[in-house]
Coordinates of C-alpha atoms in Angstrom, one line a residue:
M16 CA 1.4 -48.4 15.3
N17 CA 0.8 -51.4 13.0
R18 CA 0.8 -51.2 9.2
I19 CA -3.0 -51.2 8.9
S20 CA -3.3 -48.3 11.4
L21 CA -0.6 -46.3 9.6
W22 CA -2.2 -47.0 6.2
L23 CA -5.6 -45.8 7.5
L24 CA -4.0 -42.6 9.0
L25 CA -2.3 -41.8 5.7
C26 CA -5.5 -42.3 3.8
L27 CA -7.4 -40.1 6.2
C28 CA -4.7 -37.3 5.8
F29 CA -5.0 -37.7 2.0
I30 CA -8.8 -37.5 2.0
T31 CA -8.8 -34.5 4.4
D32 CA -6.3 -32.6 2.2
G33 CA -8.5 -33.2 -0.8
F34 CA -11.2 -30.9 0.5
A35 CA -11.1 -27.1 0.9
Q36 CA -10.6 -26.3 4.5
A37 CA -12.0 -22.9 5.8
P38 CA -9.2 -21.0 7.5
Q39 CA -9.3 -21.3 11.3
V40 CA -9.0 -17.7 12.5
P41 CA -9.7 -15.9 15.9
Q42 CA -13.1 -14.4 16.3
D43 CA -13.7 -11.2 18.3
Y44 CA -9.9 -10.6 18.6
F45 CA -9.7 -7.5 16.3
S46 CA -11.9 -4.5 17.0
N47 CA -13.0 -2.1 14.2
P48 CA -10.3 0.3 13.1
M49 CA -12.6 3.3 13.2
E50 CA -15.6 4.4 15.3
I51 CA -17.9 5.0 12.4
P52 CA -20.4 2.7 10.7
L53 CA -18.5 0.4 8.4
I54 CA -19.6 0.9 4.8
L55 CA -17.5 -0.5 2.0
S56 CA -16.4 0.9 -1.3
G57 CA -14.2 -2.1 -2.0
S58 CA -14.3 -5.7 -0.8
F59 CA -11.6 -8.3 -0.3
G60 CA -10.6 -10.2 -3.4
E61 CA -12.3 -7.7 -5.7
L62 CA -11.1 -7.7 -9.3
R63 CA -8.8 -4.8 -9.9
S64 CA -6.3 -3.9 -12.7
N65 CA -3.6 -6.5 -12.6
H66 CA -4.4 -7.7 -9.0
F67 CA -6.9 -8.9 -6.5
H68 CA -7.9 -6.3 -3.9
S69 CA -6.1 -7.3 -0.7
G70 CA -8.3 -5.7 1.9
L71 CA -11.4 -3.7 2.7
D72 CA -11.9 -0.2 1.5
I73 CA -13.9 1.5 4.2
K74 CA -15.8 4.7 3.4
T75 CA -14.9 7.7 5.5
Q76 CA -18.0 9.9 5.0
Q77 CA -16.3 11.6 2.0
R78 CA -13.8 13.3 4.3
E79 CA -10.3 12.9 5.6
G80 CA -9.0 13.0 9.2
I81 CA -11.1 10.3 10.8
P82 CA -9.2 8.7 13.8
V83 CA -7.9 5.2 13.2
Y84 CA -7.4 2.9 16.2
A85 CA -5.3 -0.2 16.8
P86 CA -7.7 -3.2 16.7
A87 CA -5.4 -5.2 19.0
D88 CA -2.2 -5.1 21.0
G89 CA 1.1 -5.2 19.0
F90 CA 3.8 -3.0 17.7
V91 CA 4.5 -1.0 14.5
S92 CA 6.6 -3.2 12.3
R93 CA 6.7 -1.2 9.1
I94 CA 6.0 2.3 7.8
K95 CA 6.0 3.3 4.2
V96 CA 5.4 6.7 2.8
S97 CA 5.2 7.1 -1.0
H98 CA 3.7 9.4 -3.6
Y99 CA 1.8 6.5 -5.3
G100 CA 0.4 3.1 -4.3
Y101 CA -0.6 3.0 -0.6
G102 CA 0.6 6.5 0.0
K103 CA 1.0 6.8 3.8
A104 CA 0.8 3.2 5.1
L105 CA 1.2 1.7 8.5
Y106 CA 1.8 -2.0 9.4
I107 CA 1.2 -3.5 12.9
K108 CA 2.4 -6.9 14.0
H109 CA 0.0 -8.4 16.6
T110 CA 0.8 -10.7 19.5
N111 CA -1.3 -13.5 17.9
G112 CA 0.9 -13.6 14.8
Y113 CA -1.4 -11.7 12.5
S114 CA -0.6 -8.3 11.0
T115 CA -2.9 -5.4 10.1
V116 CA -2.3 -2.8 7.4
Y117 CA -3.7 0.8 7.0
A118 CA -3.2 2.7 3.8
H119 CA -4.0 6.1 2.1
L120 CA -3.6 7.8 5.5
S121 CA -3.5 11.6 5.8
N122 CA -1.2 11.4 8.8
Y123 CA 0.1 9.2 11.6
A124 CA -0.6 10.0 15.2
G125 CA 1.3 10.7 18.4
P126 CA 4.8 9.1 18.7
I127 CA 4.4 7.3 15.3
Q128 CA 4.0 10.7 13.6
D129 CA 6.9 12.1 15.5
Y130 CA 9.1 9.2 14.6
V131 CA 8.2 9.3 10.9
K132 CA 8.7 13.1 10.6
G133 CA 12.1 12.8 12.4
Q134 CA 13.3 10.1 10.0
Q135 CA 12.1 12.0 6.9
Y136 CA 14.1 15.0 8.0
K137 CA 17.1 12.9 8.9
K138 CA 17.1 11.3 5.5
E139 CA 15.9 14.5 3.8
S140 CA 13.3 12.6 1.9
Y141 CA 9.5 12.5 1.9
V142 CA 9.5 9.0 0.4
I143 CA 10.7 6.6 3.1
E144 CA 10.3 3.1 4.3
L145 CA 11.0 2.2 7.9
F146 CA 11.2 -1.1 9.9
P147 CA 11.1 0.0 13.6
E148 CA 12.4 -2.4 16.3
A149 CA 9.5 -4.1 18.2
E150 CA 10.1 -2.2 21.4
L151 CA 10.2 1.3 19.7
L152 CA 6.5 1.8 18.8
P153 CA 4.3 -0.6 20.9
V154 CA 0.5 -0.1 20.6
K155 CA -2.4 -1.3 22.8
K156 CA -5.9 -2.1 21.6
G157 CA -7.8 1.1 21.1
D158 CA -4.7 3.4 20.8
L159 CA -5.0 6.2 18.3
I160 CA -2.5 5.4 15.5
A161 CA -3.4 7.5 12.5
Y162 CA -6.0 9.5 10.6
S163 CA -7.8 8.4 7.4
G164 CA -6.9 10.2 4.2
N165 CA -6.6 10.1 0.4
S166 CA -2.9 9.7 -0.1
G167 CA -1.2 7.7 -2.8
S168 CA -3.2 6.2 -5.6
S169 CA -6.5 6.5 -3.8
G170 CA -9.5 7.6 -5.9
G171 CA -11.2 9.3 -2.9
P172 CA -11.1 9.5 0.9
H173 CA -11.2 6.1 2.5
L174 CA -9.3 3.7 4.7
H175 CA -7.7 0.6 3.1
F176 CA -7.6 -2.0 5.9
E177 CA -6.0 -5.5 5.7
I178 CA -5.4 -8.5 7.9
R179 CA -2.5 -10.7 7.0
D180 CA -1.5 -14.1 8.3
G181 CA 1.9 -15.1 9.6
N182 CA 3.2 -15.6 6.1
S183 CA 2.1 -12.0 5.0
R184 CA -0.8 -13.4 3.0
P185 CA -3.8 -11.1 3.0
M186 CA -6.9 -12.6 4.3
N187 CA -10.6 -11.6 4.1
P188 CA -11.1 -9.5 7.3
M189 CA -14.8 -10.6 7.4
L190 CA -13.5 -14.1 8.4
F191 CA -12.3 -12.4 11.7
G192 CA -15.8 -11.1 12.6
V193 CA -15.6 -7.7 10.9
D194 CA -19.4 -7.4 10.2
I195 CA -20.5 -5.4 7.2
P196 CA -24.3 -5.2 6.7
D197 CA -25.3 -6.8 3.4
G198 CA -28.9 -7.9 2.6
K199 CA -28.6 -7.8 -1.2
K200 CA -28.0 -10.7 -3.5
P201 CA -25.1 -10.6 -6.0
L202 CA -25.9 -9.1 -9.4
I203 CA -25.2 -11.1 -12.6
N204 CA -24.1 -9.2 -15.7
S205 CA -23.4 -11.9 -18.1
V206 CA -22.5 -15.6 -18.7
I207 CA -20.2 -16.7 -21.5
A208 CA -19.5 -20.2 -22.8
Y209 CA -16.0 -21.0 -24.1
P210 CA -15.0 -23.8 -26.5
Q211 CA -11.8 -25.3 -25.3
S212 CA -10.8 -27.9 -27.9
S213 CA -10.3 -27.7 -31.6
E214 CA -13.5 -29.7 -32.4
A215 CA -15.6 -28.1 -29.7
H216 CA -18.5 -25.8 -30.7
I217 CA -21.2 -23.9 -28.9
N218 CA -24.4 -23.1 -30.8
N219 CA -22.5 -23.8 -34.0
A220 CA -19.8 -21.3 -33.1
F221 CA -16.2 -22.1 -32.5
K222 CA -15.6 -19.0 -30.4
P223 CA -16.9 -17.7 -27.1
V224 CA -20.7 -17.2 -27.0
K225 CA -22.6 -14.9 -24.7
L226 CA -25.7 -16.6 -23.3
R227 CA -29.1 -15.0 -22.8
L228 CA -30.1 -14.9 -19.1
I229 CA -33.7 -15.6 -18.3
P230 CA -34.8 -14.4 -14.8
Q231 CA -36.9 -16.9 -12.8
K232 CA -39.6 -16.1 -10.2
D233 CA -37.4 -17.3 -7.3
G234 CA -34.6 -14.8 -8.2
S235 CA -32.4 -17.4 -9.9
F236 CA -31.6 -17.4 -13.7
K237 CA -31.8 -19.9 -16.5
T238 CA -30.1 -19.5 -19.9
E239 CA -31.4 -20.6 -23.2
K240 CA -30.4 -24.2 -24.0
V241 CA -26.8 -24.6 -25.2
K242 CA -26.2 -27.0 -28.1
A243 CA -22.6 -28.0 -27.9
I244 CA -20.0 -30.7 -28.6
G245 CA -16.5 -31.2 -27.0
Q246 CA -14.7 -29.6 -24.1
I247 CA -16.2 -26.4 -23.0
G248 CA -16.0 -24.0 -20.0
F249 CA -18.0 -21.1 -18.7
G250 CA -17.3 -17.6 -17.4
I251 CA -19.4 -15.1 -15.4
S252 CA -19.4 -11.4 -14.8
A253 CA -20.9 -10.7 -11.4
Y254 CA -20.6 -8.3 -8.5
D255 CA -22.1 -7.6 -5.1
Q256 CA -23.6 -4.5 -3.5
M257 CA -23.8 -4.0 0.2
D258 CA -26.2 -2.0 2.4
G259 CA -25.7 1.7 2.3
A260 CA -23.5 1.8 -0.8
S261 CA -23.9 1.5 -4.6
N262 CA -20.3 0.4 -5.2
K263 CA -19.8 -2.7 -7.3
N264 CA -17.9 -5.0 -5.0
G265 CA -16.5 -8.4 -5.5
V266 CA -18.4 -11.6 -4.6
Y267 CA -17.1 -14.1 -2.0
E268 CA -17.7 -17.5 -3.5
I269 CA -18.5 -19.1 -6.8
K270 CA -19.3 -22.8 -7.1
T271 CA -20.0 -24.7 -10.3
S272 CA -21.4 -28.2 -10.9
Y273 CA -22.4 -30.4 -13.8
N274 CA -25.4 -32.7 -13.3
G275 CA -24.9 -32.2 -9.6
E276 CA -21.2 -33.0 -9.5
T277 CA -18.8 -30.3 -8.3
K278 CA -16.6 -28.9 -11.1
L279 CA -14.8 -25.9 -9.5
E280 CA -15.1 -23.6 -6.5
V281 CA -13.5 -20.1 -6.3
L282 CA -13.3 -18.8 -2.7
F283 CA -12.0 -15.3 -2.0
D284 CA -10.6 -16.0 1.5
R285 CA -6.8 -15.7 1.2
F286 CA -4.1 -15.3 -1.4
S287 CA -0.4 -14.4 -1.6
F288 CA 1.0 -11.3 -3.3
N289 CA 3.2 -13.4 -5.6
E290 CA 0.1 -14.9 -7.2
T291 CA -2.1 -11.8 -7.5
R292 CA -1.1 -10.9 -11.0
Y293 CA -2.5 -14.2 -12.2
L294 CA -5.8 -12.4 -12.1
N295 CA -5.1 -11.6 -15.7
Q296 CA -5.2 -15.2 -16.6
Y297 CA -8.3 -15.8 -14.4
I298 CA -10.4 -13.2 -16.2
D299 CA -11.1 -13.1 -19.9
Y300 CA -8.5 -10.4 -20.4
G301 CA -9.3 -9.6 -24.0
Y302 CA -13.0 -9.2 -23.2
W303 CA -12.1 -6.8 -20.3
Q304 CA -10.0 -4.6 -22.7
R305 CA -12.8 -4.5 -25.3
N306 CA -15.9 -4.2 -23.0
K307 CA -14.6 -3.0 -19.6
S308 CA -16.4 -5.9 -17.9
R309 CA -14.4 -8.5 -16.1
V310 CA -15.6 -12.1 -16.8
Q311 CA -14.3 -14.6 -14.3
R312 CA -13.4 -17.8 -16.2
L313 CA -14.7 -20.7 -14.2
F314 CA -12.1 -23.1 -15.4
V315 CA -8.3 -23.2 -14.7
A316 CA -6.6 -21.8 -17.8
P317 CA -3.0 -22.9 -18.6
N318 CA -0.3 -21.6 -16.2
N319 CA -2.7 -20.3 -13.6
P320 CA -1.7 -21.6 -10.1
L321 CA -4.2 -19.4 -8.1
S322 CA -4.8 -20.8 -4.6
L323 CA -8.4 -19.3 -4.8
F324 CA -9.4 -22.4 -6.9
K325 CA -10.9 -25.1 -4.7
N326 CA -12.2 -28.6 -5.3
Q327 CA -11.5 -28.6 -9.0
D328 CA -12.5 -31.5 -11.3
A329 CA -11.0 -31.6 -14.8
S330 CA -9.9 -28.0 -14.3
G331 CA -13.6 -27.0 -14.2
L332 CA -14.2 -28.0 -17.8
I333 CA -17.0 -30.3 -19.0
E334 CA -17.0 -32.7 -21.9
V335 CA -20.2 -32.7 -24.0
E336 CA -21.0 -35.8 -26.1
E337 CA -23.5 -36.1 -28.9
G338 CA -27.0 -37.0 -27.7
F339 CA -26.2 -36.2 -24.1
Q340 CA -28.4 -33.9 -21.9
G341 CA -27.1 -32.1 -18.9
V342 CA -27.3 -29.0 -16.7
Y343 CA -24.3 -26.9 -15.7
S344 CA -25.0 -24.7 -12.7
I345 CA -23.2 -21.7 -11.2
T346 CA -23.9 -20.5 -7.6
V347 CA -22.7 -17.1 -6.6
K348 CA -22.6 -16.0 -3.0
D349 CA -21.5 -13.0 -1.0
F350 CA -20.0 -13.3 2.5
Q351 CA -23.5 -13.0 4.2
D352 CA -24.7 -16.0 2.1
N353 CA -26.9 -14.0 -0.2
T354 CA -27.0 -16.4 -3.2
V355 CA -27.9 -16.4 -6.9
R356 CA -28.0 -19.5 -9.0
I357 CA -27.7 -19.8 -12.8
D358 CA -28.7 -23.1 -14.6
I359 CA -27.5 -23.7 -18.1
P360 CA -29.2 -26.6 -19.9
I361 CA -26.9 -28.4 -22.4
E362 CA -27.6 -30.7 -25.3
G363 CA -24.9 -32.6 -27.1
A364 CA -25.5 -31.8 -30.8
A365 CA -23.1 -32.1 -33.7
T366 CA -22.6 -29.3 -36.2
T367 CA -22.0 -29.3 -39.9
S368 CA -19.9 -26.1 -39.6
T369 CA -16.1 -26.2 -39.6
P370 CA -13.9 -23.9 -37.6
K371 CA -12.3 -21.0 -39.4
Q372 CA -8.6 -21.2 -39.6
S373 CA -6.7 -18.3 -38.1
D374 CA -4.6 -16.2 -40.5
T375 CA -1.1 -16.1 -39.0
D376 CA 0.7 -14.9 -42.1
G377 CA 3.2 -12.1 -41.1
L378 CA 2.7 -12.7 -37.4
N379 CA 5.4 -13.7 -34.9
F380 CA 4.9 -16.9 -33.0
V381 CA 6.0 -16.8 -29.4
S382 CA 6.2 -19.9 -27.2
A383 CA 5.3 -19.1 -23.6
A384 CA 7.9 -21.6 -22.4
E385 CA 10.9 -20.2 -24.3
N386 CA 12.9 -17.0 -24.6
T387 CA 12.1 -15.1 -27.7
S388 CA 14.0 -12.2 -29.4
I389 CA 12.5 -10.2 -32.3
T390 CA 14.0 -7.3 -34.2
K391 CA 11.9 -4.8 -36.1
G392 CA 13.7 -1.9 -37.7
K393 CA 15.5 0.0 -35.0
F394 CA 13.6 -1.8 -32.3
S395 CA 14.4 -5.1 -30.6
V396 CA 12.1 -7.0 -28.3
F397 CA 13.1 -9.7 -25.8
I398 CA 10.4 -11.8 -24.3
P399 CA 11.6 -14.0 -21.4
S400 CA 10.2 -17.5 -20.9
N401 CA 6.9 -17.4 -18.9
S402 CA 6.3 -13.8 -19.6
L403 CA 3.2 -14.9 -21.4
Y404 CA 0.7 -17.4 -20.1
E405 CA 0.1 -19.2 -23.4
D406 CA 1.6 -19.6 -26.9
V407 CA 0.5 -16.7 -29.1
Y408 CA 1.0 -15.1 -32.5
L409 CA 2.0 -11.4 -32.1
D410 CA 1.5 -8.6 -34.6
I411 CA 4.7 -6.6 -34.3
E412 CA 5.7 -3.8 -36.8
A413 CA 8.0 -0.9 -36.7
E414 CA 8.2 2.3 -38.7
A415 CA 10.9 4.9 -38.0
D416 CA 10.7 5.7 -34.2
T417 CA 7.4 3.9 -33.6
L418 CA 6.8 0.3 -32.6
D419 CA 3.3 -1.3 -32.9
F420 CA 3.7 -4.0 -30.3
H421 CA 0.6 -6.1 -30.8
Y422 CA -2.5 -4.8 -29.0
D423 CA -3.5 -4.9 -25.4
E424 CA -5.8 -7.9 -25.4
V425 CA -3.2 -10.4 -24.4
P426 CA -2.0 -10.3 -20.8
I427 CA 1.7 -10.1 -19.9
H428 CA 2.9 -11.7 -16.6
K429 CA 6.7 -10.9 -16.5
N430 CA 8.5 -7.9 -17.9
I431 CA 9.3 -7.8 -21.6
T432 CA 12.3 -5.6 -22.7
I433 CA 11.9 -3.2 -25.6
S434 CA 15.1 -1.6 -26.9
F435 CA 15.9 1.1 -29.5
D436 CA 19.1 1.7 -31.4
A437 CA 19.7 5.5 -31.1
S438 CA 23.1 5.5 -32.8
N439 CA 22.0 8.2 -35.2
Y440 CA 21.3 10.7 -32.3
S441 CA 24.0 12.9 -30.8
D442 CA 24.9 12.5 -27.2
Q443 CA 23.2 15.8 -26.4
D444 CA 19.9 14.7 -28.0
L445 CA 20.2 11.3 -26.5
A446 CA 20.0 12.6 -23.0
K447 CA 16.5 14.1 -23.7
L448 CA 15.0 11.0 -25.3
F449 CA 12.7 8.4 -23.7
I450 CA 10.5 5.5 -24.9
G451 CA 6.9 6.0 -24.1
R452 CA 3.7 4.1 -24.6
L453 CA 1.2 6.1 -26.6
N454 CA -2.2 6.8 -25.0
Y455 CA -5.5 7.1 -26.8
K456 CA -4.6 10.6 -27.8
G457 CA -1.4 9.5 -29.4
E458 CA 0.7 11.1 -26.6
P459 CA 3.7 9.2 -25.1
Y460 CA 3.4 8.2 -21.5
Y461 CA 6.8 8.0 -19.9
N462 CA 8.3 4.6 -19.2
T463 CA 11.4 4.3 -17.1
T464 CA 14.1 4.5 -19.8
Y465 CA 17.5 2.9 -19.3
R466 CA 20.6 4.1 -21.3
K467 CA 23.6 2.0 -22.3
G468 CA 25.8 3.7 -24.8
K469 CA 23.5 4.5 -27.8
K470 CA 20.9 2.0 -26.8
L471 CA 17.7 2.9 -25.0
S472 CA 15.5 0.3 -23.3
I473 CA 12.4 -0.1 -21.2
R474 CA 10.6 -2.9 -19.4
T475 CA 6.9 -3.3 -19.8
R476 CA 4.0 -5.6 -19.1
T477 CA 1.6 -4.0 -21.5
F478 CA 1.2 -4.5 -25.2
G479 CA 0.5 -1.4 -27.3
T480 CA 2.2 1.3 -29.4
Y481 CA 5.5 2.6 -28.2
A482 CA 7.5 5.5 -29.6
L483 CA 10.7 7.4 -29.1
A484 CA 9.9 10.8 -27.6
T485 CA 11.9 14.0 -26.9
D486 CA 11.4 16.2 -23.8
L487 CA 13.1 19.6 -24.0
Q488 CA 10.8 21.5 -21.7
A489 CA 11.7 22.0 -18.1
P490 CA 9.1 21.7 -15.3
T491 CA 7.0 24.7 -14.4
I492 CA 6.7 26.0 -10.8
S493 CA 4.2 28.5 -9.5
P494 CA 3.3 29.5 -5.9
E495 CA -0.3 28.7 -4.8
N496 CA -0.9 30.5 -1.5
F497 CA 1.8 33.1 -1.3
Q498 CA 3.7 35.8 -3.3
D499 CA 7.3 36.9 -3.4
Q500 CA 8.2 39.6 -0.9
K501 CA 4.9 39.3 0.9
W502 CA 3.9 38.7 4.5
I503 CA 2.2 35.3 5.2
S504 CA 2.0 35.2 9.0
N505 CA -1.4 33.5 8.9
N506 CA -0.5 30.7 6.6
K507 CA -0.4 27.2 8.1
T508 CA 1.1 25.7 5.0
L509 CA 3.2 26.7 1.9
K510 CA 1.7 25.3 -1.3
I511 CA 3.5 25.3 -4.7
K512 CA 2.2 23.8 -8.0
I513 CA 4.7 21.9 -10.1
E514 CA 4.0 20.5 -13.5
D515 CA 5.8 18.8 -16.4
E516 CA 4.0 18.1 -19.7
G517 CA 6.8 15.9 -21.1
S518 CA 8.4 13.0 -19.3
G519 CA 6.9 13.9 -15.8
I520 CA 8.3 14.9 -12.5
K521 CA 11.2 12.7 -11.1
S522 CA 12.4 14.6 -8.1
Y523 CA 12.2 17.8 -6.1
R524 CA 14.1 19.4 -3.2
A525 CA 13.2 22.5 -1.2
T526 CA 15.2 24.5 1.4
L527 CA 14.3 27.4 3.6
N528 CA 17.2 29.7 4.6
G529 CA 19.5 26.9 3.4
K530 CA 17.8 24.2 5.6
F531 CA 16.0 21.2 4.0
I532 CA 12.2 21.3 4.4
L533 CA 9.8 18.4 3.9
M534 CA 7.3 18.9 1.2
E535 CA 4.5 16.4 0.5
Y536 CA 3.8 15.8 -3.2
N537 CA 0.2 15.3 -4.2
Y538 CA 0.6 14.1 -7.8
K539 CA -3.2 14.1 -8.4
K540 CA -3.2 17.9 -7.9
D541 CA 0.4 18.6 -8.9
V542 CA 0.9 20.4 -5.6
L543 CA 3.8 20.4 -3.0
T544 CA 2.9 21.3 0.6
Y545 CA 5.1 22.3 3.5
D546 CA 3.7 22.4 7.0
F547 CA 4.9 25.4 9.1
G548 CA 4.3 23.2 12.1
D549 CA 7.6 21.5 11.3
N550 CA 9.2 24.7 12.8
I551 CA 12.0 25.0 10.2
S552 CA 11.0 28.6 9.7
T553 CA 12.3 30.5 12.7
D554 CA 13.3 33.8 11.0
T555 CA 11.1 36.7 10.0
E556 CA 12.6 36.9 6.6
N557 CA 12.6 33.5 4.8
N558 CA 14.4 32.6 1.6
L559 CA 12.8 29.7 -0.2
K560 CA 14.5 27.6 -2.9
L561 CA 12.9 24.8 -4.8
V562 CA 14.6 22.7 -7.5
V563 CA 12.4 20.3 -9.6
V564 CA 13.8 17.8 -12.1
D565 CA 11.9 15.8 -14.7
N566 CA 12.6 12.2 -15.9
V567 CA 15.1 13.2 -18.6
G568 CA 17.0 15.7 -16.4
N569 CA 15.5 19.0 -17.3
S570 CA 15.4 21.1 -14.2
T571 CA 13.8 24.4 -12.9
T572 CA 14.8 26.4 -9.9
F573 CA 12.3 28.6 -8.1
E574 CA 13.3 31.2 -5.5
A575 CA 11.2 33.5 -3.4
T576 CA 11.3 35.5 -0.2
F577 CA 8.4 35.8 2.3
F578 CA 8.0 37.2 5.8
R579 CA 6.4 35.7 8.9
K580 CA 5.9 36.9 12.4
Q581 CA 7.6 34.6 14.9
S582 CA 5.8 33.8 18.2

């Protein structure tokens, strides 16, 4: 190959890499995971608290127990059972290199269920994570693998379904041919303009300005004319609704342009889990905390490496000069190409106003790029470098056992450590102390509290008010569907309610006639459930013992005897 040919090849590669390439994925390879109409309560990439939604939430007709089938050949590569998060989750590795994930299940099926239950009893733990060998649990396309449910941090019965690439990055399942009927255009809540330089203004204001949307006959929108100078960006609050559901789902694609030239594209096709928390720098986090509406900032804010950004020019920002006329356009699409366009006419106009200087007296300056240590009273705060996205002045004050640690309108990316000097407490009292973030009622919510000598510490990614709290109350235990010294031959399950009003439940362990029994903890209902189908109860007279421990070590022991006829 001569030099000219090599140069042309390199140029071609460079040009190709400069444009967003749609992922090349197999079509018609994966079948639907359930034999019911697919109606979504959540879409891929949807904006959630601290993360982008990594799959599809499929409605299950407001009930649990709908069969879930393997959408392609493969093997079970991972199983995770937890009280929170995904609850009962199943991971399948497929022969084409992709993986599928199923979460919030009520139960696994067939040999998968037998394997999980056996391992839980072997390890004497409901919470478990397993990585079976490839040959242990093979599946064929169409095999029954599980049943839908509401386990973990699910807000109602549904199936969370994911497709991940060979690097474990979640991808939009609709790219693979999963067809969800959607004939509705995205809905636009609001558009906000943001000045981005010290001299920039928008309509004589040096702060973000919400623009008035004017509907057009063709279904598009226009805003009032914006008079501005300097570097500015825009943000939009928008969502999509699909056929058969009223849920506010995420949109698929947002494109922006200025006078016809592309400025930025945001495409919800694929992301990695190590970037998902950057959502907090993508949205206007302070606006979300104040108004409970997520505005997507259509420019690349500092320290935001999201791969969802495509074809960006000048980070999506525009420069407005005096006397210049222009139009900034936003196009919002769902996966079925239903589209809404918003045009924003802009006029470059100077202002006689001057920006108001921020009052930073008494505040603590924190550089995002450096470690920072701050001491207030008995509290000390350590903020590692890159915990914050941008430099900021923080309002931090302490009084007695309470720390006012700024306010939750600034996002935190990496854990910050808050420590408390408890040297004036006795060892006996120290054991019952924890540091908790106060809720809107002024009640402390338990944070995992570490103890080193007389020093207590927590790690947090949320600003707010933190206080030292004491928990002297042991958990309470009460039977739900049986009584002591009674016959319960017709019961299929044993249900027990456990509660703790202080630091919360940490652990529990139950035995029947001295043998460990597996009890599933539903933290949303504060109920433990044992399934008699596990066949641990083989005697007519059964002695139950349950020990429940809270997060500071208070424990309660419950004992009862019940009788069952044995078949």
